Structures are given as structure tokens and as C-alpha cells.
A tleap script that builds the chain and sets N, CA, C and O, in Angstrom:
source leaprc.protein.ff14SB
mol = sequence {
  NMET ALA LYS ARG THR ARG THR THR THR SER
  ASP ALA VAL GLN ILE LEU TYR ARG ARG TYR
  TYR GLU GLY ARG PRO GLU ARG VAL ARG GLY
  LEU ALA ASP ALA ARG ALA ARG ASP SER VAL
  ALA ARG LYS LEU THR THR LEU ARG LEU ARG
  ALA GLY LEU THR GLN ARG GLN LEU ALA ASN
  LEU VAL GLY THR THR ALA SER ALA ILE CYS
  ARG LEU GLU ASN ALA ASP TYR ALA GLY HIE
  SER LEU ALA MET LEU ASN ARG ILE ALA ALA
  ALA PHE LYS GLN ARG VAL GLU ASN ARG ASN
  ARG ASN LYS GLY GLN ALA LEU ILE TYR GLY
  LEU CTYR
}
set mol.1.N position { -11.750 24.996 -1.730 }
set mol.1.CA position { -11.246 23.696 -2.048 }
set mol.1.C position { -9.839 23.572 -1.471 }
set mol.1.O position { -9.014 24.477 -1.598 }
set mol.2.N position { -9.584 22.412 -0.824 }
set mol.2.CA position { -8.285 22.186 -0.203 }
set mol.2.C position { -7.238 21.900 -1.270 }
set mol.2.O position { -7.471 21.166 -2.230 }
set mol.3.N position { -6.104 22.495 -1.067 }
set mol.3.CA position { -5.019 22.302 -2.017 }
set mol.3.C position { -4.292 20.995 -1.688 }
set mol.3.O position { -3.945 20.733 -0.537 }
set mol.4.N position { -4.070 20.184 -2.726 }
set mol.4.CA position { -3.351 18.921 -2.535 }
set mol.4.C position { -1.863 19.193 -2.453 }
set mol.4.O position { -1.299 19.927 -3.264 }
set mol.5.N position { -1.254 18.596 -1.472 }
set mol.5.CA position { 0.200 18.715 -1.376 }
set mol.5.C position { 0.799 17.348 -1.628 }
set mol.5.O position { 0.298 16.330 -1.151 }
set mol.6.N position { 1.850 17.346 -2.365 }
set mol.6.CA position { 2.538 16.113 -2.693 }
set mol.6.C position { 3.982 16.230 -2.263 }
set mol.6.O position { 4.620 17.273 -2.411 }
set mol.7.N position { 4.474 15.144 -1.734 }
set mol.7.CA position { 5.888 15.162 -1.391 }
set mol.7.C position { 6.686 15.044 -2.683 }
set mol.7.O position { 6.290 14.339 -3.611 }
set mol.8.N position { 7.763 15.713 -2.725 }
set mol.8.CA position { 8.597 15.656 -3.921 }
set mol.8.C position { 9.480 14.423 -3.857 }
set mol.8.O position { 9.882 13.980 -2.781 }
set mol.9.N position { 9.767 13.892 -5.002 }
set mol.9.CA position { 10.636 12.724 -5.084 }
set mol.9.C position { 11.485 12.810 -6.339 }
set mol.9.O position { 11.105 13.430 -7.332 }
set mol.10.N position { 12.627 12.182 -6.269 }
set mol.10.CA position { 13.472 12.097 -7.450 }
set mol.10.C position { 13.538 10.648 -7.929 }
set mol.10.O position { 14.302 10.318 -8.836 }
set mol.11.N position { 12.726 9.785 -7.308 }
set mol.11.CA position { 12.672 8.377 -7.686 }
set mol.11.C position { 11.863 8.239 -8.973 }
set mol.11.O position { 10.654 8.473 -8.983 }
set mol.12.N position { 12.527 7.863 -10.041 }
set mol.12.CA position { 11.877 7.787 -11.350 }
set mol.12.C position { 10.720 6.809 -11.370 }
set mol.12.O position { 9.709 7.060 -12.024 }
set mol.13.N position { 10.853 5.698 -10.664 }
set mol.13.CA position { 9.780 4.704 -10.642 }
set mol.13.C position { 8.533 5.291 -9.988 }
set mol.13.O position { 7.423 5.093 -10.481 }
set mol.14.N position { 8.705 6.000 -8.898 }
set mol.14.CA position { 7.556 6.635 -8.244 }
set mol.14.C position { 6.922 7.704 -9.122 }
set mol.14.O position { 5.698 7.831 -9.172 }
set mol.15.N position { 7.730 8.448 -9.792 }
set mol.15.CA position { 7.212 9.491 -10.685 }
set mol.15.C position { 6.375 8.861 -11.791 }
set mol.15.O position { 5.269 9.320 -12.075 }
set mol.16.N position { 6.904 7.810 -12.417 }
set mol.16.CA position { 6.164 7.125 -13.475 }
set mol.16.C position { 4.889 6.482 -12.946 }
set mol.16.O position { 3.850 6.522 -13.605 }
set mol.17.N position { 4.967 5.889 -11.756 }
set mol.17.CA position { 3.776 5.278 -11.170 }
set mol.17.C position { 2.695 6.338 -10.952 }
set mol.17.O position { 1.537 6.137 -11.319 }
set mol.18.N position { 3.067 7.432 -10.371 }
set mol.18.CA position { 2.083 8.496 -10.133 }
set mol.18.C position { 1.472 9.005 -11.433 }
set mol.18.O position { 0.267 9.242 -11.516 }
set mol.19.N position { 2.312 9.167 -12.439 }
set mol.19.CA position { 1.850 9.733 -13.699 }
set mol.19.C position { 0.932 8.778 -14.468 }
set mol.19.O position { -0.067 9.214 -15.039 }
set mol.20.N position { 1.256 7.491 -14.489 }
set mol.20.CA position { 0.537 6.569 -15.367 }
set mol.20.C position { -0.346 5.545 -14.665 }
set mol.20.O position { -1.213 4.961 -15.315 }
set mol.21.N position { -0.164 5.299 -13.357 }
set mol.21.CA position { -0.892 4.214 -12.701 }
set mol.21.C position { -1.745 4.638 -11.507 }
set mol.21.O position { -2.773 4.017 -11.235 }
set mol.22.N position { -1.344 5.661 -10.809 }
set mol.22.CA position { -2.058 6.064 -9.606 }
set mol.22.C position { -3.514 6.417 -9.927 }
set mol.22.O position { -3.782 7.257 -10.786 }
set mol.23.N position { -4.436 5.776 -9.239 }
set mol.23.CA position { -5.855 6.035 -9.448 }
set mol.23.C position { -6.429 5.357 -10.683 }
set mol.23.O position { -7.548 5.670 -11.091 }
set mol.24.N position { -5.689 4.438 -11.283 }
set mol.24.CA position { -6.151 3.718 -12.483 }
set mol.24.C position { -6.014 2.216 -12.235 }
set mol.24.O position { -5.029 1.606 -12.649 }
set mol.25.N position { -6.989 1.626 -11.568 }
set mol.25.CA position { -6.873 0.214 -11.171 }
set mol.25.C position { -6.725 -0.747 -12.352 }
set mol.25.O position { -6.067 -1.779 -12.222 }
set mol.26.N position { -7.322 -0.429 -13.495 }
set mol.26.CA position { -7.187 -1.319 -14.654 }
set mol.26.C position { -5.749 -1.355 -15.155 }
set mol.26.O position { -5.274 -2.395 -15.612 }
set mol.27.N position { -5.062 -0.236 -15.070 }
set mol.27.CA position { -3.653 -0.206 -15.471 }
set mol.27.C position { -2.780 -0.938 -14.462 }
set mol.27.O position { -1.810 -1.599 -14.834 }
set mol.28.N position { -3.125 -0.820 -13.190 }
set mol.28.CA position { -2.362 -1.507 -12.147 }
set mol.28.C position { -2.506 -3.021 -12.330 }
set mol.28.O position { -1.530 -3.758 -12.187 }
set mol.29.N position { -3.725 -3.489 -12.648 }
set mol.29.CA position { -3.942 -4.918 -12.902 }
set mol.29.C position { -3.152 -5.370 -14.123 }
set mol.29.O position { -2.538 -6.438 -14.108 }
set mol.30.N position { -3.165 -4.572 -15.166 }
set mol.30.CA position { -2.403 -4.905 -16.367 }
set mol.30.C position { -0.911 -4.993 -16.087 }
set mol.30.O position { -0.221 -5.871 -16.606 }
set mol.31.N position { -0.423 -4.081 -15.266 }
set mol.31.CA position { 0.991 -4.099 -14.884 }
set mol.31.C position { 1.309 -5.360 -14.094 }
set mol.31.O position { 2.344 -5.986 -14.321 }
set mol.32.N position { 0.437 -5.738 -13.174 }
set mol.32.CA position { 0.652 -6.948 -12.377 }
set mol.32.C position { 0.654 -8.191 -13.267 }
set mol.32.O position { 1.469 -9.093 -13.074 }
set mol.33.N position { -0.249 -8.240 -14.233 }
set mol.33.CA position { -0.290 -9.370 -15.161 }
set mol.33.C position { 0.982 -9.435 -16.003 }
set mol.33.O position { 1.531 -10.516 -16.222 }
set mol.34.N position { 1.446 -8.291 -16.469 }
set mol.34.CA position { 2.679 -8.250 -17.267 }
set mol.34.C position { 3.876 -8.702 -16.432 }
set mol.34.O position { 4.751 -9.411 -16.927 }
set mol.35.N position { 3.909 -8.294 -15.181 }
set mol.35.CA position { 5.003 -8.719 -14.303 }
set mol.35.C position { 4.966 -10.225 -14.080 }
set mol.35.O position { 6.013 -10.872 -14.039 }
set mol.36.N position { 3.769 -10.786 -13.935 }
set mol.36.CA position { 3.639 -12.228 -13.732 }
set mol.36.C position { 4.105 -12.985 -14.971 }
set mol.36.O position { 4.822 -13.979 -14.853 }
set mol.37.N position { 3.705 -12.526 -16.164 }
set mol.37.CA position { 4.149 -13.172 -17.408 }
set mol.37.C position { 5.671 -13.078 -17.536 }
set mol.37.O position { 6.322 -14.039 -17.945 }
set mol.38.N position { 6.226 -11.937 -17.194 }
set mol.38.CA position { 7.666 -11.752 -17.253 }
set mol.38.C position { 8.371 -12.704 -16.285 }
set mol.38.O position { 9.416 -13.268 -16.610 }
set mol.39.N position { 7.803 -12.874 -15.118 }
set mol.39.CA position { 8.386 -13.757 -14.122 }
set mol.39.C position { 8.433 -15.199 -14.625 }
set mol.39.O position { 9.446 -15.880 -14.462 }
set mol.40.N position { 7.353 -15.662 -15.229 }
set mol.40.CA position { 7.313 -17.025 -15.776 }
set mol.40.C position { 8.357 -17.172 -16.882 }
set mol.40.O position { 9.101 -18.152 -16.909 }
set mol.41.N position { 8.410 -16.209 -17.786 }
set mol.41.CA position { 9.355 -16.273 -18.904 }
set mol.41.C position { 10.799 -16.297 -18.411 }
set mol.41.O position { 11.609 -17.088 -18.894 }
set mol.42.N position { 11.118 -15.441 -17.461 }
set mol.42.CA position { 12.481 -15.382 -16.930 }
set mol.42.C position { 12.854 -16.665 -16.194 }
set mol.42.O position { 13.963 -17.180 -16.338 }
set mol.43.N position { 11.907 -17.173 -15.402 }
set mol.43.CA position { 12.172 -18.393 -14.642 }
set mol.43.C position { 12.408 -19.565 -15.582 }
set mol.43.O position { 13.333 -20.352 -15.378 }
set mol.44.N position { 11.577 -19.684 -16.609 }
set mol.44.CA position { 11.726 -20.766 -17.578 }
set mol.44.C position { 13.079 -20.671 -18.289 }
set mol.44.O position { 13.778 -21.675 -18.431 }
set mol.45.N position { 13.441 -19.490 -18.728 }
set mol.45.CA position { 14.719 -19.297 -19.414 }
set mol.45.C position { 15.887 -19.624 -18.479 }
set mol.45.O position { 16.837 -20.295 -18.882 }
set mol.46.N position { 15.814 -19.157 -17.248 }
set mol.46.CA position { 16.874 -19.415 -16.270 }
set mol.46.C position { 17.028 -20.907 -16.004 }
set mol.46.O position { 18.145 -21.423 -15.985 }
set mol.47.N position { 15.910 -21.600 -15.799 }
set mol.47.CA position { 15.967 -23.042 -15.541 }
set mol.47.C position { 16.576 -23.782 -16.730 }
set mol.47.O position { 17.408 -24.672 -16.553 }
set mol.48.N position { 16.160 -23.414 -17.933 }
set mol.48.CA position { 16.677 -24.074 -19.135 }
set mol.48.C position { 18.176 -23.848 -19.288 }
set mol.48.O position { 18.921 -24.788 -19.564 }
set mol.49.N position { 18.622 -22.607 -19.110 }
set mol.49.CA position { 20.046 -22.298 -19.262 }
set mol.49.C position { 20.887 -22.956 -18.174 }
set mol.49.O position { 21.988 -23.434 -18.449 }
set mol.50.N position { 20.386 -22.986 -16.948 }
set mol.50.CA position { 21.122 -23.651 -15.860 }
set mol.50.C position { 21.266 -25.144 -16.117 }
set mol.50.O position { 22.264 -25.752 -15.731 }
set mol.51.N position { 20.267 -25.733 -16.767 }
set mol.51.CA position { 20.323 -27.157 -17.103 }
set mol.51.C position { 21.201 -27.404 -18.325 }
set mol.51.O position { 21.486 -28.554 -18.661 }
set mol.52.N position { 21.634 -26.334 -18.993 }
set mol.52.CA position { 22.484 -26.459 -20.158 }
set mol.52.C position { 21.750 -26.971 -21.384 }
set mol.52.O position { 22.339 -27.632 -22.240 }
set mol.53.N position { 20.455 -26.661 -21.468 }
set mol.53.CA position { 19.632 -27.134 -22.579 }
set mol.53.C position { 19.356 -26.023 -23.574 }
set mol.53.O position { 19.235 -24.854 -23.206 }
set mol.54.N position { 19.260 -26.400 -24.830 }
set mol.54.CA position { 18.775 -25.465 -25.848 }
set mol.54.C position { 17.251 -25.530 -25.845 }
set mol.54.O position { 16.661 -26.416 -25.227 }
set mol.55.N position { 16.625 -24.593 -26.534 }
set mol.55.CA position { 15.162 -24.632 -26.639 }
set mol.55.C position { 14.715 -25.920 -27.320 }
set mol.55.O position { 13.713 -26.514 -26.922 }
set mol.56.N position { 15.431 -26.349 -28.319 }
set mol.56.CA position { 15.081 -27.586 -29.027 }
set mol.56.C position { 15.210 -28.799 -28.110 }
set mol.56.O position { 14.354 -29.683 -28.137 }
set mol.57.N position { 16.262 -28.856 -27.304 }
set mol.57.CA position { 16.448 -29.983 -26.388 }
set mol.57.C position { 15.335 -30.030 -25.339 }
set mol.57.O position { 14.809 -31.099 -25.032 }
set mol.58.N position { 14.982 -28.868 -24.795 }
set mol.58.CA position { 13.886 -28.826 -23.829 }
set mol.58.C position { 12.578 -29.237 -24.494 }
set mol.58.O position { 11.782 -29.968 -23.905 }
set mol.59.N position { 12.358 -28.771 -25.708 }
set mol.59.CA position { 11.139 -29.122 -26.434 }
set mol.59.C position { 11.038 -30.634 -26.625 }
set mol.59.O position { 9.971 -31.212 -26.425 }
set mol.60.N position { 12.139 -31.277 -27.010 }
set mol.60.CA position { 12.137 -32.730 -27.174 }
set mol.60.C position { 11.868 -33.437 -25.852 }
set mol.60.O position { 11.189 -34.463 -25.817 }
set mol.61.N position { 12.401 -32.888 -24.770 }
set mol.61.CA position { 12.239 -33.470 -23.443 }
set mol.61.C position { 10.784 -33.452 -22.982 }
set mol.61.O position { 10.320 -34.398 -22.345 }
set mol.62.N position { 10.069 -32.379 -23.304 }
set mol.62.CA position { 8.680 -32.249 -22.836 }
set mol.62.C position { 7.654 -32.554 -23.922 }
set mol.62.O position { 6.451 -32.484 -23.673 }
set mol.63.N position { 8.118 -32.891 -25.122 }
set mol.63.CA position { 7.203 -33.295 -26.177 }
set mol.63.C position { 6.481 -32.155 -26.873 }
set mol.63.O position { 5.271 -32.216 -27.091 }
set mol.64.N position { 7.219 -31.124 -27.217 }
set mol.64.CA position { 6.634 -29.992 -27.954 }
set mol.64.C position { 7.655 -29.503 -28.974 }
set mol.64.O position { 8.639 -30.189 -29.249 }
set mol.65.N position { 7.428 -28.346 -29.524 }
set mol.65.CA position { 8.349 -27.790 -30.523 }
set mol.65.C position { 9.214 -26.695 -29.902 }
set mol.65.O position { 8.875 -26.123 -28.866 }
set mol.66.N position { 10.325 -26.422 -30.555 }
set mol.66.CA position { 11.211 -25.349 -30.088 }
set mol.66.C position { 10.505 -23.997 -30.164 }
set mol.66.O position { 10.743 -23.123 -29.330 }
set mol.67.N position { 9.643 -23.825 -31.154 }
set mol.67.CA position { 8.930 -22.548 -31.264 }
set mol.67.C position { 7.960 -22.357 -30.095 }
set mol.67.O position { 7.725 -21.227 -29.666 }
set mol.68.N position { 7.399 -23.449 -29.579 }
set mol.68.CA position { 6.520 -23.335 -28.406 }
set mol.68.C position { 7.318 -22.902 -27.180 }
set mol.68.O position { 6.845 -22.090 -26.385 }
set mol.69.N position { 8.518 -23.439 -27.027 }
set mol.69.CA position { 9.379 -23.034 -25.904 }
set mol.69.C position { 9.774 -21.575 -26.070 }
set mol.69.O position { 9.802 -20.822 -25.097 }
set mol.70.N position { 10.078 -21.176 -27.291 }
set mol.70.CA position { 10.430 -19.781 -27.570 }
set mol.70.C position { 9.287 -18.851 -27.162 }
set mol.70.O position { 9.521 -17.815 -26.540 }
set mol.71.N position { 8.063 -19.215 -27.507 }
set mol.71.CA position { 6.903 -18.392 -27.129 }
set mol.71.C position { 6.766 -18.314 -25.616 }
set mol.71.O position { 6.490 -17.244 -25.075 }
set mol.72.N position { 6.955 -19.441 -24.923 }
set mol.72.CA position { 6.832 -19.457 -23.466 }
set mol.72.C position { 7.893 -18.595 -22.799 }
set mol.72.O position { 7.660 -18.053 -21.719 }
set mol.73.N position { 9.044 -18.465 -23.425 }
set mol.73.CA position { 10.117 -17.644 -22.870 }
set mol.73.C position { 9.966 -16.166 -23.223 }
set mol.73.O position { 10.792 -15.346 -22.823 }
set mol.74.N position { 8.931 -15.829 -23.960 }
set mol.74.CA position { 8.657 -14.450 -24.336 }
set mol.74.C position { 7.693 -13.852 -23.309 }
set mol.74.O position { 6.597 -14.377 -23.108 }
set mol.75.N position { 8.093 -12.770 -22.667 }
set mol.75.CA position { 7.273 -12.158 -21.621 }
set mol.75.C position { 5.954 -11.603 -22.154 }
set mol.75.O position { 5.016 -11.411 -21.380 }
set mol.76.N position { 5.863 -11.342 -23.452 }
set mol.76.CA position { 4.625 -10.817 -24.032 }
set mol.76.C position { 3.599 -11.909 -24.305 }
set mol.76.O position { 2.440 -11.610 -24.596 }
set mol.77.N position { 4.010 -13.171 -24.215 }
set mol.77.CA position { 3.113 -14.287 -24.517 }
set mol.77.C position { 2.179 -14.536 -23.335 }
set mol.77.O position { 2.629 -14.673 -22.197 }
set mol.78.N position { 0.884 -14.594 -23.609 }
set mol.78.CA position { -0.098 -14.778 -22.536 }
set mol.78.C position { -0.824 -16.111 -22.647 }
set mol.78.O position { -1.805 -16.324 -21.934 }
set mol.79.N position { -0.381 -17.013 -23.513 }
set mol.79.CA position { -1.087 -18.258 -23.741 }
set mol.79.C position { -0.512 -19.446 -23.003 }
set mol.79.O position { -0.587 -20.572 -23.496 }
set mol.80.N position { 0.068 -19.219 -21.821 }
set mol.80.CA position { 0.627 -20.323 -21.049 }
set mol.80.C position { -0.474 -21.309 -20.682 }
set mol.80.O position { -1.487 -20.921 -20.100 }
set mol.81.N position { -0.284 -22.567 -21.016 }
set mol.81.CA position { -1.258 -23.568 -20.591 }
set mol.81.C position { -0.718 -24.272 -19.356 }
set mol.81.O position { 0.486 -24.489 -19.221 }
set mol.82.N position { -1.613 -24.617 -18.476 }
set mol.82.CA position { -1.219 -25.292 -17.244 }
set mol.82.C position { -0.588 -26.640 -17.559 }
set mol.82.O position { 0.373 -27.042 -16.902 }
set mol.83.N position { -1.116 -27.342 -18.555 }
set mol.83.CA position { -0.562 -28.651 -18.917 }
set mol.83.C position { 0.888 -28.529 -19.366 }
set mol.83.O position { 1.734 -29.321 -18.950 }
set mol.84.N position { 1.182 -27.543 -20.213 }
set mol.84.CA position { 2.555 -27.359 -20.702 }
set mol.84.C position { 3.483 -26.945 -19.569 }
set mol.84.O position { 4.598 -27.454 -19.460 }
set mol.85.N position { 3.027 -26.025 -18.726 }
set mol.85.CA position { 3.867 -25.608 -17.605 }
set mol.85.C position { 4.127 -26.773 -16.657 }
set mol.85.O position { 5.220 -26.872 -16.098 }
set mol.86.N position { 3.153 -27.655 -16.464 }
set mol.86.CA position { 3.357 -28.827 -15.615 }
set mol.86.C position { 4.396 -29.768 -16.215 }
set mol.86.O position { 5.224 -30.315 -15.486 }
set mol.87.N position { 4.366 -29.965 -17.530 }
set mol.87.CA position { 5.353 -30.832 -18.184 }
set mol.87.C position { 6.760 -30.249 -18.051 }
set mol.87.O position { 7.719 -30.974 -17.787 }
set mol.88.N position { 6.874 -28.939 -18.236 }
set mol.88.CA position { 8.179 -28.288 -18.104 }
set mol.88.C position { 8.654 -28.333 -16.659 }
set mol.88.O position { 9.825 -28.603 -16.394 }
set mol.89.N position { 7.753 -28.072 -15.731 }
set mol.89.CA position { 8.110 -28.105 -14.312 }
set mol.89.C position { 8.600 -29.493 -13.912 }
set mol.89.O position { 9.571 -29.621 -13.167 }
set mol.90.N position { 7.934 -30.524 -14.402 }
set mol.90.CA position { 8.360 -31.893 -14.088 }
set mol.90.C position { 9.759 -32.169 -14.629 }
set mol.90.O position { 10.554 -32.848 -13.979 }
set mol.91.N position { 10.058 -31.653 -15.801 }
set mol.91.CA position { 11.383 -31.851 -16.388 }
set mol.91.C position { 12.479 -31.213 -15.532 }
set mol.91.O position { 13.606 -31.705 -15.499 }
set mol.92.N position { 12.153 -30.131 -14.848 }
set mol.92.CA position { 13.120 -29.429 -14.006 }
set mol.92.C position { 12.942 -29.722 -12.520 }
set mol.92.O position { 13.588 -29.100 -11.677 }
set mol.93.N position { 12.059 -30.676 -12.202 }
set mol.93.CA position { 11.756 -31.017 -10.803 }
set mol.93.C position { 11.296 -29.784 -10.015 }
set mol.93.O position { 11.735 -29.533 -8.892 }
set mol.94.N position { 10.410 -29.039 -10.642 }
set mol.94.CA position { 9.816 -27.847 -10.036 }
set mol.94.C position { 8.316 -28.093 -9.894 }
set mol.94.O position { 7.823 -29.154 -10.277 }
set mol.95.N position { 7.603 -27.137 -9.357 }
set mol.95.CA position { 6.149 -27.224 -9.283 }
set mol.95.C position { 5.544 -25.958 -9.862 }
set mol.95.O position { 6.194 -24.916 -9.945 }
set mol.96.N position { 4.298 -26.071 -10.254 }
set mol.96.CA position { 3.577 -24.928 -10.804 }
set mol.96.C position { 2.573 -24.471 -9.760 }
set mol.96.O position { 1.828 -25.279 -9.205 }
set mol.97.N position { 2.559 -23.178 -9.497 }
set mol.97.CA position { 1.570 -22.601 -8.595 }
set mol.97.C position { 0.598 -21.771 -9.399 }
set mol.97.O position { 0.979 -21.076 -10.341 }
set mol.98.N position { -0.647 -21.852 -9.020 }
set mol.98.CA position { -1.708 -21.085 -9.649 }
set mol.98.C position { -2.054 -19.957 -8.687 }
set mol.98.O position { -2.641 -20.193 -7.631 }
set mol.99.N position { -1.698 -18.762 -9.044 }
set mol.99.CA position { -1.940 -17.614 -8.155 }
set mol.99.C position { -3.061 -16.757 -8.712 }
set mol.99.O position { -2.853 -15.939 -9.608 }
set mol.100.N position { -4.241 -16.955 -8.170 }
set mol.100.CA position { -5.397 -16.173 -8.582 }
set mol.100.C position { -5.573 -15.078 -7.535 }
set mol.100.O position { -6.091 -15.319 -6.445 }
set mol.101.N position { -5.137 -13.880 -7.885 }
set mol.101.CA position { -5.109 -12.787 -6.916 }
set mol.101.C position { -6.497 -12.419 -6.410 }
set mol.101.O position { -6.727 -12.401 -5.201 }
set mol.102.N position { -7.400 -12.132 -7.292 }
set mol.102.CA position { -8.741 -11.713 -6.900 }
set mol.102.C position { -9.758 -12.397 -7.792 }
set mol.102.O position { -9.455 -12.804 -8.914 }
set mol.103.N position { -10.942 -12.514 -7.282 }
set mol.103.CA position { -12.018 -13.131 -8.044 }
set mol.103.C position { -12.231 -12.368 -9.354 }
set mol.103.O position { -12.243 -11.138 -9.371 }
set mol.104.N position { -12.396 -13.101 -10.431 }
set mol.104.CA position { -12.672 -12.477 -11.714 }
set mol.104.C position { -11.448 -12.061 -12.499 }
set mol.104.O position { -11.571 -11.568 -13.620 }
set mol.105.N position { -10.268 -12.250 -11.930 }
set mol.105.CA position { -9.053 -11.886 -12.648 }
set mol.105.C position { -8.422 -13.124 -13.256 }
set mol.105.O position { -8.736 -14.248 -12.863 }
set mol.106.N position { -7.550 -12.919 -14.195 }
set mol.106.CA position { -6.887 -14.019 -14.880 }
set mol.106.C position { -6.056 -14.838 -13.905 }
set mol.106.O position { -5.543 -14.323 -12.912 }
set mol.107.N position { -5.935 -16.121 -14.209 }
set mol.107.CA position { -5.095 -16.992 -13.407 }
set mol.107.C position { -3.644 -16.704 -13.720 }
set mol.107.O position { -3.272 -16.514 -14.878 }
set mol.108.N position { -2.832 -16.673 -12.689 }
set mol.108.CA position { -1.418 -16.400 -12.849 }
set mol.108.C position { -0.662 -17.659 -12.441 }
set mol.108.O position { -0.791 -18.134 -11.312 }
set mol.109.N position { 0.124 -18.190 -13.364 }
set mol.109.CA position { 0.905 -19.379 -13.087 }
set mol.109.C position { 2.353 -19.000 -12.867 }
set mol.109.O position { 2.831 -17.995 -13.394 }
set mol.110.N position { 3.039 -19.798 -12.095 }
set mol.110.CA position { 4.460 -19.559 -11.904 }
set mol.110.C position { 5.173 -20.851 -11.609 }
set mol.110.O position { 4.580 -21.774 -11.050 }
set mol.111.N position { 6.416 -20.932 -11.968 }
set mol.111.CA position { 7.252 -22.085 -11.664 }
set mol.111.C position { 8.019 -21.803 -10.380 }
set mol.111.O position { 8.658 -20.759 -10.251 }
set mol.112.N position { 7.955 -22.741 -9.420 }
set mol.112.CA position { 8.618 -22.542 -8.126 }
set mol.112.C position { 9.318 -23.808 -7.680 }
set mol.112.O position { 9.931 -23.832 -6.612 }
savepdb mol mol.pdb
quit
């Protein structure tokens, strides 16, 4: 049997990737989904803060509650609706993109 050789690295991200994700496509997909949710949450928070709005003010602007905006700004929240993201995007003069990476995977939305 051939011995596997690996290049050594001191890059912590590479070490963690090899240990927990390499050869595990379901984990890689989960990581990609988490990154997409984080991206939406960060973008929404950034847009709101740059506009100088509180969560309550943004909620009133788009016709929802402050708690709904709070949930949308949470990277762990996976219940983003396209209708709500479109209303928020319109308030900030942005657009929503639907990024469906591969067939059968969850739809990924983003504000751009």
C-alpha cells in the first residue's frame, strides 16, 4: 500500500479544513450555507447602520417588526423569505440575487 504524504502547514484554517471538512461533502455544503447566511446577515446589518437606522426604524420602513429584523440580522437564522429580502432591498436601493449553486440544494439569497 502506498504511503500518503502530506505537505506540512502551519495555516490553522487549512489544518481545520483537513481535519473536519476534507472528504465530507455534506459538511462542506453546510459550511457554504452557513457562510451565505452570515453574508446576508452582515450585509443587512451594514446597510442598516450606514443608513443610520435602528432595527425598529427599518422595520417600520418595510412593514414588519423589529424582532423580524433582529432575526434577519442573525447569521444562524435560515428563514429568510424572498419577499422580505426584496422589501428590505428596495428600502436600501439594492437588489436580491438568488444563488442556487447546484441542483437540489437550498436557495441562497443575497443583497447586492
